[in-house]
Amino acid sequence: MNNLLFLALLTLLRGSRVDAAISRSLQAYEKIRGRECFRSLNGMMQSMKDLAAKYPHLMTINTIGESYIKKYGTSGINITKYDVTYELPPGGYDILAFNITASNSTRQSPDKGKMLIASRVHAREWATAELNARFIEALVEGYESDADITSILERNEIHAILYVNPDGTYIAEKYPRSMWRKNLNPVGCDGGSGGGVDINRNFDFMWGDTRGSSADPCKLTYHGPSANSEPETQALVDYAMKLFPEGQRKKKPEKQKDEAFGEEISGFYADIHAFGRELYYPWGFDDIKSPDDEAFQALGRKLHSFNSYRLWSGAQPHYRYPVTGVASDYMYANMGVASMLYEIGSRFHQPCAEFEDEVVPKNLPSLIYAAKIAHKPFSLIKGPDVFELDARHDNGELRVSATASDGKMVNAIQISSEEFKNSSDYPTGSQVIKAVYVYLDLHPDDWQEGDIRWDMDAIDGNWDTNEESVRLTVSTEDFPSGKHIVHLQAIDSLGYAGPVSSVFVNFVQESAPAPGTTSPSFHQAAKGCLKRLNNEQVDLCLANEHTSNIAINCCSGSQQNGDLTCSRTGCKQTMSYDEAKAHCESMIMRLCTTAELEARVCCGKGCYFNKLPTWTSDMCEEI
């Protein structure tokens, strides 16, 4: 898969602070027995609470309901399998939702897009909560270092319910042979050996239709005594009602199921299950298309471009069997949001090698992409995507290049799937690219007439195909030095705007000398660990284009807050000031000040620090 988002996410997740943070989480918390890659129910809940404490500006926790045992107790529940009477979860559980968003952004909650992602609806599907948690961790760890993630969290709320069915999860993890799927409602299945309600047949859309569920309490797909009867179902439904816009709901969803919602809906629901390597979207209750099938199929096809999963939906070649009373159909029919069910991996208890090498790298970028379009999914999914985005600042100019394509993602299935090899290009992917706009420090959704935006140029000089390579070079003399965010959005010939792609760029501007300083082409450097050498002040004023050996040190934190740290990143290099500054910023650090170096913060770091000068962030004082 040659697409920028996939590569960016792999870069972010592997060999980075995100990967390191996830590794620490796995090491520090209790795991499911025999699966070192999956945190247990208790270990996961503790790790998420710790993550929220670490990132209070990005992550909050809400109690949205109670499990069956927490609400009703254990009376009548007696589960015996393989001559073992199962221990029940003591006291049951609160059902928790995690809200991931940038609380300090200018956009307030009512104006933010909403994505809801749920997992462990079926208790035995171990990998689903772990993937959900990895998604949360990628978001909070990527904020302010990955521009796409930063933009997502400043404009959206990502709500994650890791354990919709915590009672069942307790049984499934403590007794793996049970392959427990349902909740723990003692519905009267011959002593409870096969009891419980299938939460994903209990939702109030096409509920009770036995083409896709069972009325037998002993069956795995038992739909429960009534629609939304289970406290776990109620928790998910009530929470969704608070998140998604009331104005886009239908009054009688089943009677109005043939009426399209249209392209202006807002909201995205993702339901993570295992297994099968499939993407499911409405309808599931019958082998027929939904009234918004064009948007849904474009969505399924584009998500397929990340993971190569087969499309399971009505009127698709891979429609498997009817499912009724399921969350994905309910969220679309009743809440009016885009919904997608992921069947990840190849088994309920996935091997760690498969999870780490296949499931995570193929599905995390897919979920990030879904989050990018959550605020307007049925419109954005029909627009062109931006790939190979490169933006850099050089000699006072911003230089941006990219490729925009209407068909690359939506038609990838024709290459990767036998079922679609002879099909023609999908209608939403056949439009000509008509424009690609560049926005600096302003999201396209906030652009108004009179605001700055730039039109990119087609490299071949013509806007005449559904894929164009584009570029832009503009002066940045009116913009300050420092970190900026560049947004790109492509438009096709039908007027559809595609998902926004973003990247950070650091501007280093030439400026006039400040009072009391020499030319800004010189910066203060320090030498050695001591403020004075042989009782004489060490004053080094070096040209920015320094060509002899120099050491590079980067700092983070501050002396005032007591968290100042220094990292040795190079020595005996011919690195210019601008290169050293950019090098530190690429590590989410900065050049140390002269005062910090003189305070010995970098002492003991090895290399040739005592012999070589090192760049600081201070300009030379006039001497």
Coordinates of C-alpha atoms in Angstrom, one line a residue:
M1 CA 0.0 0.0 0.0
N2 CA 1.8 3.1 -1.2
N3 CA 0.0 5.8 0.6
L4 CA 1.3 8.6 2.8
L5 CA -0.9 8.0 5.8
F6 CA 0.1 4.3 6.0
L7 CA 3.8 5.1 5.9
A8 CA 3.4 8.0 8.3
L9 CA 1.7 5.8 10.8
L10 CA 4.2 3.1 10.5
T11 CA 7.0 5.6 11.1
L12 CA 5.1 7.0 14.1
L13 CA 4.4 3.5 15.5
R14 CA 7.7 1.9 15.0
G15 CA 11.0 3.1 16.3
S16 CA 9.4 6.1 18.0
R17 CA 8.2 7.3 21.3
V18 CA 4.8 5.9 20.5
D19 CA 6.3 2.4 20.1
A20 CA 8.3 2.9 23.2
A21 CA 5.3 4.0 25.2
I22 CA 3.3 1.0 24.1
S23 CA 6.1 -1.3 24.9
R24 CA 6.3 0.1 28.4
S25 CA 2.6 -0.4 28.8
L26 CA 2.8 -4.0 27.8
Q27 CA 5.7 -4.6 30.2
A28 CA 4.1 -2.8 33.2
Y29 CA 0.6 -4.2 33.2
E30 CA -1.0 -7.6 33.7
K31 CA -1.4 -9.6 30.5
I32 CA -3.8 -12.3 29.4
R33 CA -2.2 -15.7 30.3
G34 CA -0.3 -17.0 27.3
R35 CA -0.5 -13.7 25.3
E36 CA 2.1 -11.2 26.2
C37 CA 0.8 -8.8 23.6
F38 CA -2.7 -8.5 25.1
R39 CA -3.3 -6.7 28.4
S40 CA -5.8 -8.3 30.6
L41 CA -9.1 -6.6 31.6
N42 CA -7.6 -5.4 34.9
G43 CA -4.2 -4.6 33.4
M44 CA -5.8 -2.6 30.5
M45 CA -8.1 -0.6 32.8
Q46 CA -5.2 0.4 35.0
S47 CA -3.0 1.3 31.9
M48 CA -5.8 3.5 30.5
K49 CA -6.3 5.3 33.8
D50 CA -2.5 5.9 34.0
L51 CA -2.5 7.2 30.4
A52 CA -5.4 9.6 31.2
A53 CA -3.5 10.8 34.3
K54 CA -0.4 11.4 32.1
Y55 CA -2.4 13.3 29.4
P56 CA -5.2 15.0 31.2
H57 CA -5.5 17.6 28.4
L58 CA -6.1 14.9 25.9
M59 CA -7.9 12.1 27.6
T60 CA -10.9 11.9 30.0
I61 CA -12.8 8.9 31.5
N62 CA -16.6 8.6 31.7
T63 CA -18.6 5.9 33.4
I64 CA -21.5 5.2 30.9
G65 CA -23.2 2.2 32.5
E66 CA -22.9 -1.0 34.4
S67 CA -22.4 -4.6 33.5
Y68 CA -25.2 -7.2 34.2
I69 CA -23.7 -8.4 37.4
K70 CA -22.9 -4.8 38.6
K71 CA -26.5 -3.9 38.0
Y72 CA -28.4 -7.1 39.0
G73 CA -26.0 -9.2 41.0
T74 CA -25.1 -12.9 40.6
S75 CA -28.4 -14.4 41.6
G76 CA -29.3 -17.3 39.3
I77 CA -25.9 -17.4 37.6
N78 CA -24.2 -20.8 37.7
I79 CA -21.8 -21.5 34.9
T80 CA -20.3 -25.0 34.7
K81 CA -18.3 -26.2 31.8
Y82 CA -15.9 -29.1 31.4
D83 CA -16.8 -30.1 35.0
V84 CA -15.6 -26.8 36.3
T85 CA -17.9 -24.3 38.0
Y86 CA -16.8 -20.9 37.0
E87 CA -15.9 -18.1 39.4
L88 CA -17.9 -15.0 38.7
P89 CA -16.6 -11.5 38.5
P90 CA -17.0 -10.1 42.0
G91 CA -19.3 -7.1 42.0
G92 CA -19.3 -6.7 38.2
Y93 CA -17.9 -3.7 36.4
D94 CA -18.6 -0.1 35.4
I95 CA -18.6 0.3 31.7
L96 CA -16.1 3.1 30.8
A97 CA -15.7 5.3 27.8
F98 CA -12.5 7.3 27.0
N99 CA -12.8 10.6 25.3
I100 CA -9.6 11.5 23.3
T101 CA -9.5 15.1 22.1
A102 CA -7.4 18.3 22.5
S103 CA -9.2 20.1 25.3
N104 CA -7.2 23.3 24.6
S105 CA -8.3 23.7 20.9
T106 CA -10.3 26.6 19.8
R107 CA -13.1 24.3 18.6
Q108 CA -15.5 23.4 21.4
S109 CA -17.1 20.0 21.9
P110 CA -20.5 20.8 20.2
D111 CA -18.6 21.7 17.0
K112 CA -16.3 18.8 16.9
G113 CA -16.8 15.6 14.9
K114 CA -17.5 12.5 16.8
M115 CA -16.1 9.0 16.4
L116 CA -17.2 6.1 18.6
I117 CA -15.2 2.9 18.6
A118 CA -16.2 -0.2 20.6
S119 CA -14.6 -3.5 21.3
R120 CA -15.0 -6.7 23.3
V121 CA -18.8 -6.8 22.6
H122 CA -18.0 -10.5 22.2
A123 CA -15.9 -11.5 25.2
R124 CA -13.8 -14.2 23.5
E125 CA -12.3 -11.8 20.9
W126 CA -9.2 -11.0 22.8
A127 CA -7.4 -8.8 20.3
T128 CA -10.1 -6.2 19.9
A129 CA -9.6 -4.3 23.1
E130 CA -5.9 -4.3 22.6
L131 CA -6.2 -2.8 19.1
N132 CA -8.6 -0.2 20.5
A133 CA -6.1 0.7 23.2
R134 CA -3.2 0.9 20.6
F135 CA -5.4 3.4 18.7
I136 CA -5.9 5.5 21.8
E137 CA -2.1 5.4 22.6
A138 CA -1.2 6.3 19.0
L139 CA -3.5 9.4 19.3
V140 CA -2.3 10.7 22.6
E141 CA 1.4 10.0 21.9
G142 CA 1.2 11.4 18.4
Y143 CA -0.4 14.7 19.4
E144 CA 1.9 17.7 18.5
S145 CA 4.5 15.4 16.8
D146 CA 2.3 14.0 14.0
A147 CA 0.4 16.7 12.1
D148 CA -2.5 14.5 11.0
I149 CA -3.2 13.3 14.5
T150 CA -2.8 16.8 15.9
S151 CA -5.4 18.1 13.4
I152 CA -7.7 15.2 14.2
L153 CA -7.7 15.8 17.9
E154 CA -8.1 19.5 17.6
R155 CA -11.2 19.1 15.5
N156 CA -12.8 15.8 16.7
E157 CA -13.5 13.7 19.7
I158 CA -12.6 10.1 19.6
H159 CA -14.7 8.1 22.1
A160 CA -13.5 4.5 22.8
I161 CA -15.3 1.8 24.8
L162 CA -12.7 -0.9 25.3
Y163 CA -15.0 -3.4 27.1
V164 CA -18.7 -3.2 26.2
N165 CA -19.0 -6.7 27.8
P166 CA -16.7 -6.7 30.8
D167 CA -18.5 -9.5 32.7
G168 CA -18.1 -11.9 29.8
T169 CA -14.6 -10.7 29.3
Y170 CA -13.7 -11.8 32.8
I171 CA -14.9 -15.3 32.1
A172 CA -13.3 -15.5 28.7
E173 CA -9.9 -14.5 30.1
K174 CA -10.0 -16.6 33.3
Y175 CA -11.4 -19.6 31.5
P176 CA -10.0 -19.5 27.9
R177 CA -11.5 -22.9 27.0
S178 CA -14.9 -21.6 27.5
M179 CA -14.7 -19.4 24.4
W180 CA -17.3 -17.2 26.2
R181 CA -19.1 -14.8 23.8
K182 CA -22.2 -13.4 25.5
N183 CA -22.9 -11.4 28.7
L184 CA -23.8 -13.2 32.0
N185 CA -27.6 -12.7 32.0
P186 CA -28.9 -16.1 33.4
V187 CA -31.6 -16.5 30.7
G188 CA -32.4 -20.1 31.6
C189 CA -30.3 -22.3 29.4
D190 CA -30.3 -25.5 31.3
G191 CA -28.3 -24.3 34.3
G192 CA -26.6 -21.5 32.5
S193 CA -23.9 -23.5 30.7
G194 CA -24.7 -21.7 27.5
G195 CA -26.5 -18.7 29.0
G196 CA -26.2 -15.0 28.3
V197 CA -27.4 -12.7 25.7
D198 CA -25.5 -11.9 22.5
I199 CA -25.0 -8.1 22.9
N200 CA -24.5 -7.8 19.1
R201 CA -28.0 -9.2 18.4
N202 CA -29.8 -7.1 21.0
F203 CA -29.9 -3.7 19.4
D204 CA -33.3 -2.1 18.4
F205 CA -33.1 -2.4 14.6
M206 CA -34.5 -5.5 13.0
W207 CA -34.4 -7.0 16.5
G208 CA -36.0 -10.4 16.8
D209 CA -35.7 -11.3 13.1
T210 CA -34.5 -14.9 13.4
R211 CA -32.9 -14.8 9.9
G212 CA -29.9 -13.3 11.6
S213 CA -30.3 -14.1 15.3
S214 CA -31.8 -16.8 17.6
A215 CA -34.7 -16.9 20.0
D216 CA -33.1 -19.9 21.8
P217 CA -31.2 -18.8 25.0
C218 CA -28.7 -21.6 24.5
K219 CA -27.6 -20.4 21.1
L220 CA -24.6 -18.1 20.6
T221 CA -26.7 -15.6 18.7
Y222 CA -29.5 -15.4 21.3
H223 CA -31.0 -11.9 20.8
G224 CA -32.4 -11.5 24.4
P225 CA -35.9 -11.2 25.7
S226 CA -36.5 -7.8 24.1
A227 CA -34.7 -5.1 22.1
N228 CA -32.0 -3.2 24.1
S229 CA -32.8 -5.4 27.2
E230 CA -29.2 -5.7 28.4
P231 CA -27.5 -3.1 30.5
E232 CA -24.4 -3.4 28.2
T233 CA -26.5 -2.6 25.2
Q234 CA -28.2 0.3 27.0
A235 CA -24.9 1.8 28.0
L236 CA -23.6 1.8 24.4
V237 CA -26.9 3.2 23.0
D238 CA -27.3 5.9 25.6
Y239 CA -23.8 7.1 25.1
A240 CA -24.2 7.2 21.3
M241 CA -27.3 9.2 21.7
K242 CA -25.4 11.8 23.7
L243 CA -22.6 12.0 21.1
F244 CA -24.3 11.9 17.7
P245 CA -26.5 14.7 16.4
E246 CA -30.2 14.3 17.3
G247 CA -31.3 16.1 14.2
Q248 CA -30.1 13.5 11.8
R249 CA -32.0 10.6 13.3
K250 CA -35.1 9.0 11.8
K251 CA -38.3 8.7 13.8
K252 CA -39.1 5.2 12.6
P253 CA -35.9 3.7 11.5
E254 CA -37.3 0.3 10.3
K255 CA -40.1 1.8 8.3
Q256 CA -37.7 4.5 6.9
K257 CA -34.8 2.1 6.1
D258 CA -35.1 2.8 2.4
E259 CA -34.6 6.6 2.8
A260 CA -31.1 7.9 2.3
F261 CA -29.5 10.0 5.0
G262 CA -27.5 12.0 2.4
E263 CA -24.0 13.5 2.5
E264 CA -24.4 16.0 5.3
I265 CA -24.4 13.5 8.2
S266 CA -21.8 13.7 10.9
G267 CA -20.3 10.9 13.0
F268 CA -18.6 7.6 12.6
Y269 CA -19.1 4.3 14.5
A270 CA -16.4 1.6 14.4
D271 CA -17.1 -1.9 15.9
I272 CA -14.0 -4.1 16.4
H273 CA -14.6 -7.8 16.3
A274 CA -12.6 -11.0 15.5
F275 CA -12.1 -12.7 13.3
G276 CA -12.2 -13.1 9.5
R277 CA -10.3 -10.3 7.9
E278 CA -13.5 -8.6 6.8
L279 CA -15.1 -5.2 6.7
Y280 CA -18.8 -5.1 7.3
Y281 CA -21.1 -2.2 6.6
P282 CA -24.9 -1.9 6.3
W283 CA -27.0 -3.7 5.4
G284 CA -26.5 -7.0 7.2
F285 CA -30.1 -8.0 7.9
D286 CA -30.6 -8.9 4.2
D287 CA -28.6 -9.2 1.0
I288 CA -29.6 -5.8 -0.2
K289 CA -27.9 -2.4 -0.5
S290 CA -28.5 0.5 1.9
P291 CA -29.9 3.7 0.4
D292 CA -26.4 5.3 1.1
D293 CA -24.6 2.4 -0.6
E294 CA -22.5 4.6 -2.9
A295 CA -20.9 6.3 0.1
F296 CA -20.6 3.1 2.2
Q297 CA -19.0 1.2 -0.7
A298 CA -16.5 4.0 -1.2
L299 CA -15.8 4.0 2.5
G300 CA -15.3 0.2 2.6
R301 CA -13.1 0.3 -0.5
K302 CA -10.9 3.0 0.9
L303 CA -10.5 1.2 4.3
H304 CA -9.8 -2.0 2.3
S305 CA -6.8 -0.2 0.8
F306 CA -5.1 -0.3 4.2
N307 CA -5.9 -3.9 5.3
S308 CA -7.0 -5.8 2.2
Y309 CA -10.0 -7.1 4.1
R310 CA -13.0 -8.5 2.1
L311 CA -16.1 -6.4 2.0
W312 CA -19.1 -8.1 3.7
S313 CA -22.3 -6.2 3.0
G314 CA -25.6 -6.6 1.2
A315 CA -25.3 -7.0 -2.5
Q316 CA -21.5 -7.5 -2.3
P317 CA -19.9 -10.8 -3.6
H318 CA -18.8 -11.6 -0.1
Y319 CA -22.1 -11.2 1.7
R320 CA -21.9 -14.1 4.2
Y321 CA -25.2 -14.5 6.1
P322 CA -27.9 -12.3 7.6
V323 CA -27.2 -10.6 11.0
T324 CA -30.1 -8.8 12.8
G325 CA -30.1 -6.6 15.9
V326 CA -26.5 -5.7 15.3
A327 CA -24.8 -2.5 16.5
S328 CA -23.4 -1.5 13.0
D329 CA -26.9 -1.5 11.4
Y330 CA -28.4 0.2 14.4
M331 CA -25.9 3.0 14.5
Y332 CA -26.5 3.8 10.8
A333 CA -30.3 3.3 10.8
N334 CA -31.1 4.8 14.2
M335 CA -28.3 7.4 14.7
G336 CA -27.7 8.3 11.1
V337 CA -23.9 7.9 11.2
A338 CA -21.4 6.0 9.1
S339 CA -20.7 2.7 10.6
M340 CA -18.1 0.0 9.9
L341 CA -17.4 -3.4 11.6
Y342 CA -13.9 -4.7 11.5
E343 CA -13.4 -8.5 11.8
I344 CA -9.6 -8.5 12.6
G345 CA -7.2 -11.4 12.3
S346 CA -7.7 -15.1 11.8
R347 CA -8.9 -16.4 15.2
F348 CA -10.5 -15.5 18.5
H349 CA -7.3 -15.9 20.5
Q350 CA -4.8 -14.4 18.0
P351 CA -1.1 -15.3 18.2
C352 CA 1.0 -12.3 19.1
A353 CA 3.1 -12.5 16.0
E354 CA 0.0 -12.2 13.8
F355 CA -1.3 -9.3 15.9
E356 CA 1.9 -7.3 16.0
D357 CA 3.0 -7.9 12.4
E358 CA -0.4 -7.9 10.6
V359 CA -3.3 -6.7 12.6
V360 CA -1.8 -3.5 14.2
P361 CA 0.1 -2.1 11.2
K362 CA -2.8 -2.8 8.8
N363 CA -5.6 -1.5 10.9
L364 CA -4.3 1.4 12.9
P365 CA -3.7 3.6 9.8
S366 CA -7.2 2.6 8.7
L367 CA -8.7 3.8 12.0
I368 CA -6.7 7.1 11.8
Y369 CA -8.2 7.6 8.3
A370 CA -11.7 7.0 9.6
A371 CA -11.1 9.6 12.3
K372 CA -10.0 12.1 9.7
I373 CA -13.4 11.9 8.0
A374 CA -15.6 11.5 11.1
H375 CA -17.1 14.9 11.0
K376 CA -18.5 14.5 7.4
P377 CA -17.9 10.9 6.3
F378 CA -20.4 10.5 3.5
S379 CA -19.1 13.6 1.7
L380 CA -15.4 13.5 2.3
I381 CA -15.2 9.8 1.4
K382 CA -16.2 10.7 -2.2
G383 CA -13.5 13.3 -2.6
P384 CA -9.9 12.8 -3.7
D385 CA -7.0 11.8 -1.3
V386 CA -3.6 13.4 -0.9
F387 CA -0.5 11.2 -1.1
E388 CA 3.3 11.7 -0.9
L389 CA 2.9 15.0 0.8
D390 CA 6.2 16.8 1.3
A391 CA 6.6 20.3 2.6
R392 CA 9.8 22.1 3.5
H393 CA 11.2 25.6 4.2
D394 CA 14.2 26.6 2.3
N395 CA 15.8 30.1 1.6
G396 CA 12.7 32.0 2.7
E397 CA 10.3 29.8 0.7
L398 CA 7.7 27.2 1.5
R399 CA 7.9 24.3 -1.0
V400 CA 5.1 21.8 -1.1
S401 CA 4.7 18.8 -3.4
A402 CA 2.1 16.0 -3.4
T403 CA 0.0 13.7 -5.5
A404 CA -3.8 13.9 -5.4
S405 CA -5.9 11.0 -6.6
D406 CA -9.6 10.4 -6.9
G407 CA -9.3 6.7 -7.6
K408 CA -6.1 5.3 -6.1
M409 CA -7.6 4.2 -2.8
V410 CA -11.2 3.4 -3.9
N411 CA -10.0 1.3 -6.8
A412 CA -7.2 -0.5 -5.0
I413 CA -9.6 -3.4 -4.4
Q414 CA -9.5 -4.2 -8.2
I415 CA -5.8 -5.2 -7.7
S416 CA -6.0 -6.9 -4.3
S417 CA -9.3 -8.8 -4.5
E418 CA -10.2 -11.6 -6.9
E419 CA -13.8 -10.7 -6.4
F420 CA -13.3 -7.2 -8.0
K421 CA -10.6 -7.9 -10.6
N422 CA -12.9 -7.6 -13.6
S423 CA -14.9 -4.6 -12.2
S424 CA -14.7 -1.1 -13.7
D425 CA -13.5 1.9 -11.8
Y426 CA -15.8 2.9 -8.9
P427 CA -18.0 5.9 -9.7
T428 CA -16.7 8.1 -6.9
G429 CA -13.1 7.5 -8.1
S430 CA -13.4 8.5 -11.7
Q431 CA -13.6 12.3 -11.4
V432 CA -10.9 14.7 -12.7
I433 CA -8.8 16.5 -10.1
K434 CA -9.7 20.2 -10.4
A435 CA -7.7 21.8 -7.6
V436 CA -5.4 21.2 -4.6
Y437 CA -5.3 24.0 -2.0
V438 CA -2.6 24.7 0.6
Y439 CA -3.5 26.3 3.9
L440 CA -1.0 27.5 6.4
D441 CA -1.9 27.4 10.1
L442 CA -5.6 27.4 9.1
H443 CA -7.7 24.3 8.6
P444 CA -9.7 24.2 5.4
D445 CA -13.0 24.0 7.3
D446 CA -12.2 27.4 9.0
W447 CA -11.3 29.1 5.7
Q448 CA -13.4 32.2 4.8
E449 CA -13.3 34.5 1.9
G450 CA -10.3 36.8 2.3
D451 CA -8.2 34.2 4.2
I452 CA -4.9 33.1 2.7
R453 CA -4.8 29.9 0.7
W454 CA -2.7 28.9 -2.3
D455 CA -3.6 27.0 -5.4
M456 CA -1.1 24.3 -6.2
D457 CA 0.1 23.8 -9.8
A458 CA -0.3 20.6 -11.8
I459 CA 3.2 19.6 -12.7
D460 CA 2.2 18.6 -16.2
G461 CA 0.3 21.8 -16.7
N462 CA -3.1 20.2 -17.1
W463 CA -6.0 19.3 -14.8
D464 CA -7.3 16.5 -16.9
T465 CA -7.0 13.2 -15.1
N466 CA -8.2 11.6 -11.8
E467 CA -4.7 11.7 -10.5
E468 CA -2.3 14.7 -10.6
S469 CA 1.1 15.5 -9.2
V470 CA 1.2 19.0 -7.8
R471 CA 3.6 21.5 -6.4
L472 CA 3.7 25.0 -4.9
T473 CA 6.5 27.5 -4.0
V474 CA 5.6 30.6 -2.1
S475 CA 7.6 33.2 -0.1
T476 CA 7.2 33.1 3.6
E477 CA 8.7 36.5 4.4
D478 CA 5.4 37.6 6.1
F479 CA 5.3 34.6 8.4
P480 CA 7.3 34.2 11.6
S481 CA 10.0 31.7 12.3
G482 CA 9.0 28.5 14.2
K483 CA 6.7 25.5 13.8
H484 CA 3.8 25.8 11.4
I485 CA 1.2 23.3 10.2
V486 CA 0.5 22.9 6.5
H487 CA -2.9 21.5 5.4
L488 CA -3.7 20.2 1.9
Q489 CA -7.1 19.4 0.4
A490 CA -8.0 18.2 -3.1
I491 CA -11.2 18.9 -5.0
D492 CA -12.6 16.9 -7.9
S493 CA -14.7 17.9 -10.9
L494 CA -18.0 17.2 -9.1
G495 CA -17.0 19.6 -6.3
Y496 CA -16.2 16.9 -3.7
A497 CA -13.5 17.9 -1.2
G498 CA -11.5 15.0 0.1
P499 CA -9.9 14.3 3.5
V500 CA -7.4 16.9 4.7
S501 CA -3.7 15.8 5.0
S502 CA -1.4 17.8 7.2
V503 CA 2.3 18.1 7.9
F504 CA 4.5 20.2 10.3
V505 CA 7.1 22.5 8.8
N506 CA 9.7 24.6 10.7
F507 CA 10.3 28.1 9.3
V508 CA 13.7 29.6 9.9
Q509 CA 13.5 33.2 8.7
E510 CA 16.3 35.7 8.2
S511 CA 15.6 38.7 10.4
A512 CA 17.1 42.1 11.1
P513 CA 19.6 42.3 14.1
A514 CA 17.9 43.0 17.4
P515 CA 19.1 45.9 19.5
G516 CA 22.4 45.1 21.2
T517 CA 23.3 42.1 19.0
T518 CA 25.5 41.6 16.0
S519 CA 24.3 40.1 12.7
P520 CA 21.9 37.2 13.2
S521 CA 24.4 35.1 11.2
F522 CA 26.3 34.6 14.4
H523 CA 25.2 32.6 17.5
Q524 CA 26.6 32.1 21.0
A525 CA 28.3 28.7 21.6
A526 CA 29.6 27.2 24.8
K527 CA 32.7 25.1 25.4
G528 CA 33.2 22.7 28.2
C529 CA 31.1 21.9 31.3
L530 CA 32.2 24.9 33.4
K531 CA 31.1 28.5 33.2
R532 CA 34.7 29.6 33.3
L533 CA 37.8 27.9 32.0
N534 CA 41.0 28.8 33.8
N535 CA 39.0 31.5 35.6
E536 CA 38.3 33.2 32.3
Q537 CA 34.8 33.6 30.7
V538 CA 34.2 31.3 27.8
D539 CA 32.8 33.5 25.1
L540 CA 32.4 31.9 21.7
C541 CA 30.6 33.6 18.8
L542 CA 30.4 31.3 15.8
A543 CA 29.2 31.9 12.3
N544 CA 26.0 30.0 11.7
E545 CA 27.5 28.2 8.7
H546 CA 30.2 26.7 10.9
T547 CA 32.4 24.3 8.9
S548 CA 34.7 22.8 11.6
N549 CA 33.9 20.2 14.2
I550 CA 31.1 21.1 16.7
A551 CA 29.0 19.1 19.2
I552 CA 25.2 19.0 19.2
N553 CA 23.2 18.9 22.4
C554 CA 19.4 19.1 22.7
C555 CA 17.4 20.1 25.7
S556 CA 13.8 19.7 26.9
G557 CA 12.0 20.9 30.0
S558 CA 13.2 23.8 32.1
Q559 CA 15.3 24.5 35.2
Q560 CA 12.4 26.3 36.8
N561 CA 10.1 23.2 36.6
G562 CA 12.9 20.8 37.6
D563 CA 12.5 18.7 34.5
L564 CA 15.4 20.0 32.4
T565 CA 17.1 17.2 30.5
C566 CA 19.9 17.1 27.9
S567 CA 20.5 14.5 25.1
R568 CA 23.8 14.1 23.3
T569 CA 22.9 13.6 19.6
G570 CA 26.2 14.2 17.8
C571 CA 29.8 15.3 18.1
K572 CA 32.6 16.2 15.8
Q573 CA 30.2 17.3 13.1
T574 CA 30.3 20.1 10.6
M575 CA 26.6 21.0 11.2
S576 CA 25.3 24.5 10.7
Y577 CA 23.2 26.3 13.3
D578 CA 20.0 25.8 11.3
E579 CA 20.8 22.2 10.8
A580 CA 21.4 21.7 14.5
K581 CA 18.2 23.5 15.4
A582 CA 16.2 21.4 13.0
H583 CA 17.8 18.2 14.3
C584 CA 16.8 18.9 17.8
E585 CA 13.3 19.8 16.8
S586 CA 12.9 16.6 14.9
M587 CA 13.4 14.9 18.3
I588 CA 10.7 17.0 19.9
M589 CA 13.5 18.9 21.7
R590 CA 15.4 22.2 21.2
L591 CA 18.8 23.7 21.3
C592 CA 20.0 24.3 24.9
T593 CA 20.5 27.9 26.0
T594 CA 24.0 29.1 27.0
A595 CA 22.8 29.4 30.6
E596 CA 21.7 25.8 30.6
L597 CA 25.0 24.5 29.3
E598 CA 26.9 26.7 31.8
A599 CA 24.7 25.1 34.5
R600 CA 26.3 21.8 33.5
V601 CA 23.1 20.1 32.4
C602 CA 24.9 18.3 29.6
C603 CA 28.0 17.4 31.6
G604 CA 28.9 13.7 31.6
K605 CA 27.4 13.0 28.3
G606 CA 30.6 11.8 26.8
C607 CA 32.0 12.6 23.3
Y608 CA 34.2 15.7 23.1
F609 CA 32.1 18.1 24.9
N610 CA 34.9 19.6 26.9
K611 CA 37.0 20.1 23.8
L612 CA 34.4 21.1 21.2
P613 CA 32.1 24.1 21.2
T614 CA 28.4 23.3 21.0
W615 CA 25.5 25.4 19.6
T616 CA 23.2 27.2 21.9
S617 CA 19.9 29.0 21.1
D618 CA 21.3 32.4 22.1
M619 CA 22.4 35.0 19.6
C620 CA 25.8 36.7 20.2
E621 CA 25.9 39.7 22.4
E622 CA 27.6 42.7 21.0
I623 CA 31.2 42.8 22.1

